[in-house]
PDB file of C-alpha atoms in Angstrom:
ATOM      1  CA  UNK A   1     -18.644 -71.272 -16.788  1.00  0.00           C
ATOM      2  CA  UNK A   2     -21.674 -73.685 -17.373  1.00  0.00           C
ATOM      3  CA  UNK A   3     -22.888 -73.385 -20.916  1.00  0.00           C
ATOM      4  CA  UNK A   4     -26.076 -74.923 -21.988  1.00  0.00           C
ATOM      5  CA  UNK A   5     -27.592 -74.910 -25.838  1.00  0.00           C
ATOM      6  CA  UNK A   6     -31.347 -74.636 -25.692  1.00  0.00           C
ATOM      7  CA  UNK A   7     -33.052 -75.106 -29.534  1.00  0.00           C
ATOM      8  CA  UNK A   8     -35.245 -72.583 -30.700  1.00  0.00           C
ATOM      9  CA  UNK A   9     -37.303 -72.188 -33.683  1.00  0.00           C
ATOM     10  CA  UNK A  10     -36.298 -74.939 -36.493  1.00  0.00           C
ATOM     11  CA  UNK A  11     -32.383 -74.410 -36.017  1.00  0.00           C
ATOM     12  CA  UNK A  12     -31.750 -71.071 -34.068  1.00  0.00           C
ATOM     13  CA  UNK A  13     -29.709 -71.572 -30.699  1.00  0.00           C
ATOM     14  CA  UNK A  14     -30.011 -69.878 -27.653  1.00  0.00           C
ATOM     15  CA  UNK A  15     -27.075 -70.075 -25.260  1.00  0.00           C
ATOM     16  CA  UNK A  16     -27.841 -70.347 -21.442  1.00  0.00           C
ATOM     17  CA  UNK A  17     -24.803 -69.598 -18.884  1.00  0.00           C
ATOM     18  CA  UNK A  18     -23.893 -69.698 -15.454  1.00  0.00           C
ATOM     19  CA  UNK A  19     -21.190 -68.731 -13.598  1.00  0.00           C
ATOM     20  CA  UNK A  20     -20.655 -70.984 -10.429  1.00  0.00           C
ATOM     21  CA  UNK A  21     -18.979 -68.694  -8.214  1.00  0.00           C
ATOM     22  CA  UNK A  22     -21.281 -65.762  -8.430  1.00  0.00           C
ATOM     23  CA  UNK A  23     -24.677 -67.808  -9.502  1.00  0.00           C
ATOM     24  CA  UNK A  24     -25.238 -65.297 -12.064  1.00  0.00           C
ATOM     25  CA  UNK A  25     -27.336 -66.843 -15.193  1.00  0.00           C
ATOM     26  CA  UNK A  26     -26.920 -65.237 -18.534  1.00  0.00           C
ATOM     27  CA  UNK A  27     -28.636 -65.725 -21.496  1.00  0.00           C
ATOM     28  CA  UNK A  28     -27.048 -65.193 -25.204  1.00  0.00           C
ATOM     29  CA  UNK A  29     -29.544 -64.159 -28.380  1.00  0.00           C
ATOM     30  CA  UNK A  30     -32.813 -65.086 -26.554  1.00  0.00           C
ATOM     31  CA  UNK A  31     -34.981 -65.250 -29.964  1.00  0.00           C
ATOM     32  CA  UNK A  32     -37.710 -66.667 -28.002  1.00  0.00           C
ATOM     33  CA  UNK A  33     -38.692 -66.330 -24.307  1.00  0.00           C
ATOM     34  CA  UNK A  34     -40.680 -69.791 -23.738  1.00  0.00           C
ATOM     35  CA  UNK A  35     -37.735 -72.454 -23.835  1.00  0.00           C
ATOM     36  CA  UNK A  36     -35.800 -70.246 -21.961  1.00  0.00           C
ATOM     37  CA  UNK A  37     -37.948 -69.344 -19.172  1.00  0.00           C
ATOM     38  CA  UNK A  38     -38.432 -73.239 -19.253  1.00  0.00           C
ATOM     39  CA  UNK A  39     -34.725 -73.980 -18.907  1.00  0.00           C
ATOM     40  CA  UNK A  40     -34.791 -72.061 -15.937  1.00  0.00           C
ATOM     41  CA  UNK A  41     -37.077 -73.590 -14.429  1.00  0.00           C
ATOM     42  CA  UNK A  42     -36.398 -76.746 -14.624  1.00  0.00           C
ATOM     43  CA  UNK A  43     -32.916 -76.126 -13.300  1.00  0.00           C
ATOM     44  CA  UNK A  44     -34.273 -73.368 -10.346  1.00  0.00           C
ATOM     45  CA  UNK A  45     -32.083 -70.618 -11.869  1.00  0.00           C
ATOM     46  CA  UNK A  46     -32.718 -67.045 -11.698  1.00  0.00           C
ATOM     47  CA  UNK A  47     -31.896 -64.778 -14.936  1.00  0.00           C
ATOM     48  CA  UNK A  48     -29.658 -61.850 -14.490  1.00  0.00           C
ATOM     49  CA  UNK A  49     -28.271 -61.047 -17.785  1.00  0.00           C
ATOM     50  CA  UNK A  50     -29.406 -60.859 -21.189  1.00  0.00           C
ATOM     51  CA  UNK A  51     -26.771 -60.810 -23.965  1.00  0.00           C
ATOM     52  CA  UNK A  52     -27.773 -59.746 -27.586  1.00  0.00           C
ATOM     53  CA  UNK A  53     -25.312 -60.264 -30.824  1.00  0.00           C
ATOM     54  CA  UNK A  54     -27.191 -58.125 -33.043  1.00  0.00           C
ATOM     55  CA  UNK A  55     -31.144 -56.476 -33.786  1.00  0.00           C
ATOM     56  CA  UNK A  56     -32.749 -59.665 -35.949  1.00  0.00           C
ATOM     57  CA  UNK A  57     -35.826 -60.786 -34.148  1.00  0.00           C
ATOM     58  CA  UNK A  58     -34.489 -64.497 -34.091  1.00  0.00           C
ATOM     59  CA  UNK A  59     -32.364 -63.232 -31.741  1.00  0.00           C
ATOM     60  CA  UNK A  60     -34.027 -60.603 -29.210  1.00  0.00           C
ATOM     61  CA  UNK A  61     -37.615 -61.672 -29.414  1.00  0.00           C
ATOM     62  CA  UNK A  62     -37.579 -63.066 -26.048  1.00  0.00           C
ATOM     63  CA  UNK A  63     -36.241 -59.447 -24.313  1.00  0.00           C
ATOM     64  CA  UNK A  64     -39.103 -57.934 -23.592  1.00  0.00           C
ATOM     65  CA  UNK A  65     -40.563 -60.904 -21.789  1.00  0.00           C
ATOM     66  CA  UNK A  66     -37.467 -62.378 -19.727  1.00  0.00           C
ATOM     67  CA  UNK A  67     -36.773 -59.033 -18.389  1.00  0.00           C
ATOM     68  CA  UNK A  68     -40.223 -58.501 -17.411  1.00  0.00           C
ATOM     69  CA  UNK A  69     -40.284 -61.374 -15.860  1.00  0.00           C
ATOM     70  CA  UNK A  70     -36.752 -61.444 -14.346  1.00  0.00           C
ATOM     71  CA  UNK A  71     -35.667 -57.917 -14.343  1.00  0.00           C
ATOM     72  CA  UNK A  72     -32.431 -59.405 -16.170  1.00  0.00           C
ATOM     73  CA  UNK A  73     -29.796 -56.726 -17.420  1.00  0.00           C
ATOM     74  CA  UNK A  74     -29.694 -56.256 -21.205  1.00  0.00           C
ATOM     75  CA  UNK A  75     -26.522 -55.689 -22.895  1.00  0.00           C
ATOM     76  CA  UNK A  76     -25.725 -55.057 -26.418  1.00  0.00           C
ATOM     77  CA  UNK A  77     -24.083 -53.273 -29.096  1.00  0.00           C
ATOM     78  CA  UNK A  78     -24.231 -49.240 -28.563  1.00  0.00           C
ATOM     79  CA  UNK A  79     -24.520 -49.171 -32.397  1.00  0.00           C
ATOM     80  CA  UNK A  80     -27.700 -50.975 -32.149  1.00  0.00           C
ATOM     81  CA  UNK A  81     -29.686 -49.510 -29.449  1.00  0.00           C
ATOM     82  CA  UNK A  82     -32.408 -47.990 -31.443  1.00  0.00           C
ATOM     83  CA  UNK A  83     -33.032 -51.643 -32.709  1.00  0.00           C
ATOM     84  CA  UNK A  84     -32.677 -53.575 -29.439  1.00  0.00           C
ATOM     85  CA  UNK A  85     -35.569 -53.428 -26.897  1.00  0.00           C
ATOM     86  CA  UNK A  86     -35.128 -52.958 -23.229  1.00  0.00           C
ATOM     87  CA  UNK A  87     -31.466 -52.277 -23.395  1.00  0.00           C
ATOM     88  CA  UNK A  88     -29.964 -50.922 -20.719  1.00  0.00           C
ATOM     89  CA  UNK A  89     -25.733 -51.616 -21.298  1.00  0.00           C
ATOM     90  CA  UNK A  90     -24.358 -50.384 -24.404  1.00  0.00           C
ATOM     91  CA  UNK A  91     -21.410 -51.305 -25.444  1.00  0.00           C
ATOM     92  CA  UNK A  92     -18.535 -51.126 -28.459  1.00  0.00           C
ATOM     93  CA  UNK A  93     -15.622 -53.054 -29.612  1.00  0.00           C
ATOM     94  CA  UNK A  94     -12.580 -53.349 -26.819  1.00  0.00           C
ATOM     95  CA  UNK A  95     -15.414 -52.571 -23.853  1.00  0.00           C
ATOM     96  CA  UNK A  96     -15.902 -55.571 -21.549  1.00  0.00           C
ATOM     97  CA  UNK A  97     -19.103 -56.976 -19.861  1.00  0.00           C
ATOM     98  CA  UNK A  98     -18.897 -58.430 -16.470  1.00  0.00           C
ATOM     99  CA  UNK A  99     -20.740 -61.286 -16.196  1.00  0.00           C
ATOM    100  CA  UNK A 100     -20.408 -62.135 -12.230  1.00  0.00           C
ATOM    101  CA  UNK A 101     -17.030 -63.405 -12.262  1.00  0.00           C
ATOM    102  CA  UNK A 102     -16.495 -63.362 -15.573  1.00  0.00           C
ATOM    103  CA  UNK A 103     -15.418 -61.211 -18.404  1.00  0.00           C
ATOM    104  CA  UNK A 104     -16.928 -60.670 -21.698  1.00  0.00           C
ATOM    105  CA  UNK A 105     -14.449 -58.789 -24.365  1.00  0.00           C
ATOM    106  CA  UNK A 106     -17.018 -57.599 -27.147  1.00  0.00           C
ATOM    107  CA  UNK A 107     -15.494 -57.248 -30.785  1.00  0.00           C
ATOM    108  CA  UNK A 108     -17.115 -55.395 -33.322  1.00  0.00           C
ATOM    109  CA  UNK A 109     -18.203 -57.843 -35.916  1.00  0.00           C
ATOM    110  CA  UNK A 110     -20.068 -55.961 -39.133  1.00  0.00           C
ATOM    111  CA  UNK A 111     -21.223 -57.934 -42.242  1.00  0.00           C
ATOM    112  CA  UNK A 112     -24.668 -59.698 -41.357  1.00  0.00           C
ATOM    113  CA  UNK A 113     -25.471 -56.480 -39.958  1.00  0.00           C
ATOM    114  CA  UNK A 114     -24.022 -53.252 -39.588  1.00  0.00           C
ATOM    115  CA  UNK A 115     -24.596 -52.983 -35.473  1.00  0.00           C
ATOM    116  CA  UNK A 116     -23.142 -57.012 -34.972  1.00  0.00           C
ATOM    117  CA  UNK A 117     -20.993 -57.699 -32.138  1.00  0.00           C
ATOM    118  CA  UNK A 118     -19.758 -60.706 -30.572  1.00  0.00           C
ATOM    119  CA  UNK A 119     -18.956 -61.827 -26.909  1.00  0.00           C
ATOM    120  CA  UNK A 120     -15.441 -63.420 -26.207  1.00  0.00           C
ATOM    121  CA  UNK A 121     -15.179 -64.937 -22.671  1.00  0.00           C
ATOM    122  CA  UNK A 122     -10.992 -65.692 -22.847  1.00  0.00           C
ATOM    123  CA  UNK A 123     -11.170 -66.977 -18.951  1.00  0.00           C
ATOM    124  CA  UNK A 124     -14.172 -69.419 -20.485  1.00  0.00           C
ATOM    125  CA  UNK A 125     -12.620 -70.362 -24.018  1.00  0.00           C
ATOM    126  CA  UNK A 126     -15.416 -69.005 -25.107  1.00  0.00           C
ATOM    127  CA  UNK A 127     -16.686 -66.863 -28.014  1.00  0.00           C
ATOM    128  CA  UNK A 128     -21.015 -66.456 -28.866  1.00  0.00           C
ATOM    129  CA  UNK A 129     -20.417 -64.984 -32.780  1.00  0.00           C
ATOM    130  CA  UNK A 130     -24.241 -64.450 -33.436  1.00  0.00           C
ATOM    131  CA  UNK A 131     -24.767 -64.978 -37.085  1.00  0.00           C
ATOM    132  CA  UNK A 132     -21.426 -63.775 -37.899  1.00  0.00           C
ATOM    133  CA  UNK A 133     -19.441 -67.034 -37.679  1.00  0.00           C
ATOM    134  CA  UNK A 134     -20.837 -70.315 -38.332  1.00  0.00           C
ATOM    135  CA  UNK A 135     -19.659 -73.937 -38.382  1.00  0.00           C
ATOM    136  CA  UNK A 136     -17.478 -74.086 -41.655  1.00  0.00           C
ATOM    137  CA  UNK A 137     -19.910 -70.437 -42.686  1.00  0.00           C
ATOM    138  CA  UNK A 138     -20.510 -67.571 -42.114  1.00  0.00           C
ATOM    139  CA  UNK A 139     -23.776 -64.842 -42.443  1.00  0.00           C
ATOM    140  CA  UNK A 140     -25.170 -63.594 -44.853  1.00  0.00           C
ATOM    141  CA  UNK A 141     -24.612 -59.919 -45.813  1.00  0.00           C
ATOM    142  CA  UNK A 142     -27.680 -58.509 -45.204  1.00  0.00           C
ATOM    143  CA  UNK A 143     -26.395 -54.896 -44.241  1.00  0.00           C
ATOM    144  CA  UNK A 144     -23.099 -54.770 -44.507  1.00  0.00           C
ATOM    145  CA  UNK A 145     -20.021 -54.874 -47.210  1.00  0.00           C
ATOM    146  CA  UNK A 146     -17.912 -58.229 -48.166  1.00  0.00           C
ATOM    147  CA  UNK A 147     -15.049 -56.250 -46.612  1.00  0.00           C
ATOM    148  CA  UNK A 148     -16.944 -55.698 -43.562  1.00  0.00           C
ATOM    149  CA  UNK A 149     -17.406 -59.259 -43.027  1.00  0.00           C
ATOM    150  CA  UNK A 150     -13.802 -60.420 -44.379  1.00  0.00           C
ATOM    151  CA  UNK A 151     -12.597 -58.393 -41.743  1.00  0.00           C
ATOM    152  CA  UNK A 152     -14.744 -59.472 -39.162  1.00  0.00           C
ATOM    153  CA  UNK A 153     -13.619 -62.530 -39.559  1.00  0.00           C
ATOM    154  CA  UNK A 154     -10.726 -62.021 -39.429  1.00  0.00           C
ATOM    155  CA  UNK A 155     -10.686 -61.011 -36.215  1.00  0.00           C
ATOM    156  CA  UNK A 156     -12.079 -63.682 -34.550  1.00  0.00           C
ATOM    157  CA  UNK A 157     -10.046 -66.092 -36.634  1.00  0.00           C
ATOM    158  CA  UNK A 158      -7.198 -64.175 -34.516  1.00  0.00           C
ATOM    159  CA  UNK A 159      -8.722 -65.359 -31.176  1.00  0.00           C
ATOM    160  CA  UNK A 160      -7.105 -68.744 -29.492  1.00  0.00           C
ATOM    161  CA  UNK A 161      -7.552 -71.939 -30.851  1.00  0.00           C
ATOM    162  CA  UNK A 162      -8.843 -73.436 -27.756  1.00  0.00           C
ATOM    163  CA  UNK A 163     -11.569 -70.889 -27.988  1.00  0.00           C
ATOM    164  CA  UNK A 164     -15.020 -72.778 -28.466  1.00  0.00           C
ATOM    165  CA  UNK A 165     -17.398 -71.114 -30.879  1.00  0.00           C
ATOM    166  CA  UNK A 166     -20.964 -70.923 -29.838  1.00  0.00           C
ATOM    167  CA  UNK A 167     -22.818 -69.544 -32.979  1.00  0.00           C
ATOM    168  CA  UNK A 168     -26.940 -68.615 -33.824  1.00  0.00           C
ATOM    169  CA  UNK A 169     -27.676 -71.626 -36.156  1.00  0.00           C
ATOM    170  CA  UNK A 170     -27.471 -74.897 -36.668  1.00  0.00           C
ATOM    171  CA  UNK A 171     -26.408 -74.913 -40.370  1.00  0.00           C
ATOM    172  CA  UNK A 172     -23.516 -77.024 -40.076  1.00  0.00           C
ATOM    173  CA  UNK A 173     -24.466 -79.746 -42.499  1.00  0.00           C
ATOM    174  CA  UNK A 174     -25.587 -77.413 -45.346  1.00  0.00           C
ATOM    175  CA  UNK A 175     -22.230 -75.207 -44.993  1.00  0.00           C
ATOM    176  CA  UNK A 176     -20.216 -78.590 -45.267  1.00  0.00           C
ATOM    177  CA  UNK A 177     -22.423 -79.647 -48.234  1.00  0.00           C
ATOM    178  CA  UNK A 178     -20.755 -76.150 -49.869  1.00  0.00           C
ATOM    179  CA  UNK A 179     -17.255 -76.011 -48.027  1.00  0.00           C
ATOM    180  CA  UNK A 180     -15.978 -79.195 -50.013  1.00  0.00           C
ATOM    181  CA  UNK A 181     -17.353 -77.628 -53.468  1.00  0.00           C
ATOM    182  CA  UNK A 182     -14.508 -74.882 -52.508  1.00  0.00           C
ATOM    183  CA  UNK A 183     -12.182 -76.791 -51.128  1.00  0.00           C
ATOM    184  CA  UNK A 184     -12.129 -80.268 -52.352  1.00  0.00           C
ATOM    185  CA  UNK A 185      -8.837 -81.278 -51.954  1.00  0.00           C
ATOM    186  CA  UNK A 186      -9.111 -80.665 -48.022  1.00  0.00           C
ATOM    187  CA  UNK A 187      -8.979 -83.697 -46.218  1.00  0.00           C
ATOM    188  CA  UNK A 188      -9.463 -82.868 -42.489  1.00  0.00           C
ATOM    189  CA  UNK A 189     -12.323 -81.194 -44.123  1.00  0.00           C
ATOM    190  CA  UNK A 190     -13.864 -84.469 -45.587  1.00  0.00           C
ATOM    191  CA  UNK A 191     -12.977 -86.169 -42.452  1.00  0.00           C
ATOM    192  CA  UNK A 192     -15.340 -83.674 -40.209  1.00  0.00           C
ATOM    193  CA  UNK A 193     -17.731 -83.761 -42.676  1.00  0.00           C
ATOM    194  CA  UNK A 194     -18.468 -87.843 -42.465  1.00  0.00           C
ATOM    195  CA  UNK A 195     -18.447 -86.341 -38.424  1.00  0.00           C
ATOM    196  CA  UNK A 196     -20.990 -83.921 -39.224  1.00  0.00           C
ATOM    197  CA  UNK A 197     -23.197 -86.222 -40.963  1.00  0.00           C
ATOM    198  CA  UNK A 198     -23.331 -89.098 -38.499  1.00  0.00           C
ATOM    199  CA  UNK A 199     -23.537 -86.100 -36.207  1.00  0.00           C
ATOM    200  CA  UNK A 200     -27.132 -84.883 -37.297  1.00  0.00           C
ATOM    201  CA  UNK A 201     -28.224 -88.563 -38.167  1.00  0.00           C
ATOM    202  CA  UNK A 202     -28.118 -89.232 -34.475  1.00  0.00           C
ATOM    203  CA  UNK A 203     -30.036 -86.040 -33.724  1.00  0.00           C
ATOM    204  CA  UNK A 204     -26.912 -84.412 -31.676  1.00  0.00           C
ATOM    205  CA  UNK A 205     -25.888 -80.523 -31.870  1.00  0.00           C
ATOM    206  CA  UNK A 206     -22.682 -79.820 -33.900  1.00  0.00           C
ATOM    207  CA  UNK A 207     -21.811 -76.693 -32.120  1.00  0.00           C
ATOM    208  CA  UNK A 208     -19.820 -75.688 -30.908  1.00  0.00           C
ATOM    209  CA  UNK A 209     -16.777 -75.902 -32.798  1.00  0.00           C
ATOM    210  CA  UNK A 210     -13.815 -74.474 -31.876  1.00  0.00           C
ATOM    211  CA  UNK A 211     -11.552 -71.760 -33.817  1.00  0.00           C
ATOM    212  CA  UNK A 212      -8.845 -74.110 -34.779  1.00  0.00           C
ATOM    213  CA  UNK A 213     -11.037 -76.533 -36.653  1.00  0.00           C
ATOM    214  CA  UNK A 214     -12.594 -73.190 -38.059  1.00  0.00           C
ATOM    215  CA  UNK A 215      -9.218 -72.259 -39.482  1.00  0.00           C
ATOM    216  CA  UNK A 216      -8.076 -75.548 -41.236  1.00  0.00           C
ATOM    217  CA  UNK A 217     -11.330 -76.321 -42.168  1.00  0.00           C
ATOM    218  CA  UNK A 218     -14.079 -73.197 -43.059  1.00  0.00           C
ATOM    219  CA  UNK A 219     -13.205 -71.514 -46.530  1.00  0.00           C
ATOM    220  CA  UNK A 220     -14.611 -68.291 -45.233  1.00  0.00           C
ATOM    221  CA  UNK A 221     -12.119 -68.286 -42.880  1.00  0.00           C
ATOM    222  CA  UNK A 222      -9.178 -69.482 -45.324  1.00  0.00           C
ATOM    223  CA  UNK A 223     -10.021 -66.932 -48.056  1.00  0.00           C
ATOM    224  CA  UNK A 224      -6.522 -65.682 -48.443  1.00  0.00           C
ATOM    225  CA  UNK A 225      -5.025 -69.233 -48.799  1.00  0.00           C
ATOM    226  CA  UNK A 226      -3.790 -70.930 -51.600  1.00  0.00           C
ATOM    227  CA  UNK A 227      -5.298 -73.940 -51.965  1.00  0.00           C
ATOM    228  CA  UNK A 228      -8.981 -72.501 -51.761  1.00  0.00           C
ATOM    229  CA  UNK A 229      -8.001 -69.282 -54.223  1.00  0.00           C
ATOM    230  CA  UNK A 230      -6.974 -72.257 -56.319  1.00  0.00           C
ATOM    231  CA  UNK A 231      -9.938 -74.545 -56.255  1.00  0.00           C
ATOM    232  CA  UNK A 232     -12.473 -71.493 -57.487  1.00  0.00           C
ATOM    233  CA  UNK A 233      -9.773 -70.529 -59.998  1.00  0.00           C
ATOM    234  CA  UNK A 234      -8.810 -67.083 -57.713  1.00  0.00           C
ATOM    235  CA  UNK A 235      -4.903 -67.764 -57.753  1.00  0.00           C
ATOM    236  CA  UNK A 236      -3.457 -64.845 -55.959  1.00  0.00           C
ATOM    237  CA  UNK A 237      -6.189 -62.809 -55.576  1.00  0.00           C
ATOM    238  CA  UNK A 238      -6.640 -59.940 -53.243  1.00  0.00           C
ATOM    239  CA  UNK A 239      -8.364 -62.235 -50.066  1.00  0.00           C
ATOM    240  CA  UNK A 240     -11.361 -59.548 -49.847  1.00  0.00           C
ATOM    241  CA  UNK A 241     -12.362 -60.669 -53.555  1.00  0.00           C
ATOM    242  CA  UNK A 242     -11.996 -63.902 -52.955  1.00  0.00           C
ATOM    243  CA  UNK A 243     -14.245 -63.923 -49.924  1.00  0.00           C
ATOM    244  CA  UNK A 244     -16.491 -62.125 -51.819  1.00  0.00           C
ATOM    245  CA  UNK A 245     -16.665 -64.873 -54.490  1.00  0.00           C
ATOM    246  CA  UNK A 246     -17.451 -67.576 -51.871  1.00  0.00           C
ATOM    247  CA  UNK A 247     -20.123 -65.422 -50.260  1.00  0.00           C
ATOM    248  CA  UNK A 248     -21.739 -64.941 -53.861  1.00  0.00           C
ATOM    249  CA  UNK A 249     -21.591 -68.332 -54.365  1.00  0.00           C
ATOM    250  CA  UNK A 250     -22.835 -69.648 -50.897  1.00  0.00           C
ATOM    251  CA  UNK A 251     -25.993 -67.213 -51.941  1.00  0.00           C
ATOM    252  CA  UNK A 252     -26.854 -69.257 -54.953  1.00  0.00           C
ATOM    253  CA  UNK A 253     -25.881 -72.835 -52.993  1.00  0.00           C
ATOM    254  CA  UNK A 254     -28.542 -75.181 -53.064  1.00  0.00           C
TER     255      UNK A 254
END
């Protein structure tokens, strides 16, 4: 499957697909409908699909106008439908989403908001988190619970560690700047963030990432291990306070 980031806004990303065998073009969290509709063009691509993580406006503004213009099938979380527009495939955690010859596994992802999902394309080592996930982060809890979130998570730090993680934002830098505050003592940490730096200096993308370097290296995913419970003085704590902690503390990062 073809993946292409298109920028949106001052960091959002927008995730353009296509799968070879079937020409069908997909489009993941299209915020807003110009860049899109010009990434099409430019390539001479027809939009079939629309794929939405969740209801924020970053992240579906561009519906109403791509399906109009394409008559592109929207798909997203059942949970959400009274706060999607146009869509016309609902769909919960475990159901799949063909995308022409591929498969889309959704998982159930609550936290940033109570209606999140995420798209996990195992034939593609692929997984589009939304604002669930980030590069060493996560979202902010905006309508859901810690717990909600811790085990969201979770369950996508259970997915492959091949599995490339496409995610909403570019906030890698700024969650790097606070993952070695947490976890100082992490050296393949330090080590990706000199990457990360040279990274933006150059002007390049730092997504996506992949779900091993997410394990060793993002505390929001390592909440129940030692060394971080450790560093912010949580020794042994239940891994749900702990996250909790980090996420208070991310909040007040600056």
């Amino acid at each position: 499957m073809e993946i292409h980031l298109i920028p949106a806004f001052s960091d959002n990303y927008v995730y353009l697909l296509r799968d070879p065998e079937s020409d069908a073009v997909g489009v993941v969290d299209p915020g807003d409908a110009a860049p899109v509709v010009e990434a099409l063009e430019r390539r001479g691509w027809r939009l079939t699909h629309i794929l939405n993580t969740h209801h924020h406006n970053d992240h579906i503004g561009g519906n109403a106008a791509l399906k109009a213009r394409y008559a592109a099938t929207v798909i997203g979380a059942a949970a959400d439908a009274h706060r999607i527009p146009e869509l016309d495939v609902t769909l919960g955690d475990g159901d799949t989403a063909a995308f022409g010859g591929q498969t889309a596994r959704v998982i159930d992802t609550p936290g940033h908001t109570v209606g999140h999902i995420a798209f996990w394309f195992e034939g593609a080592e692929a997984l589009f988190c939304g604002d669930t996930l980030f590069a060493l982060g996560c979202g902010r809890l905006f309508e859901g619970t810690a717990a909600q979130m811790w085990g969201s998570l979770r369950a996508l730090r259970a997915l492959p560690e091949a599995t490339r993680v496409y995610c909403g934002h570019e906030y890698t830098l700024s969650n790097a700047r606070f993952a070695v505050t947490v976890d100082p003592e992490n050296d393949e940490l330090q080590r990706r963030f000199a990457a990360i730096k040279a990274m933006r200096e150059r002007g390049e993308p730092t997504i996506p990432s992949t779900i091993a370097e997410e394990r060793r290296t993002n505390p929001f995913l390592r909440a129940d291990d030692a060394q971080v419970q450790a560093a912010i003085d949580m020794a042994g704590a239940d891994p749900g306070r702990v996250f909790a902690e980090l996420r208070r503390r991310k909040d007040g990062f600056r």
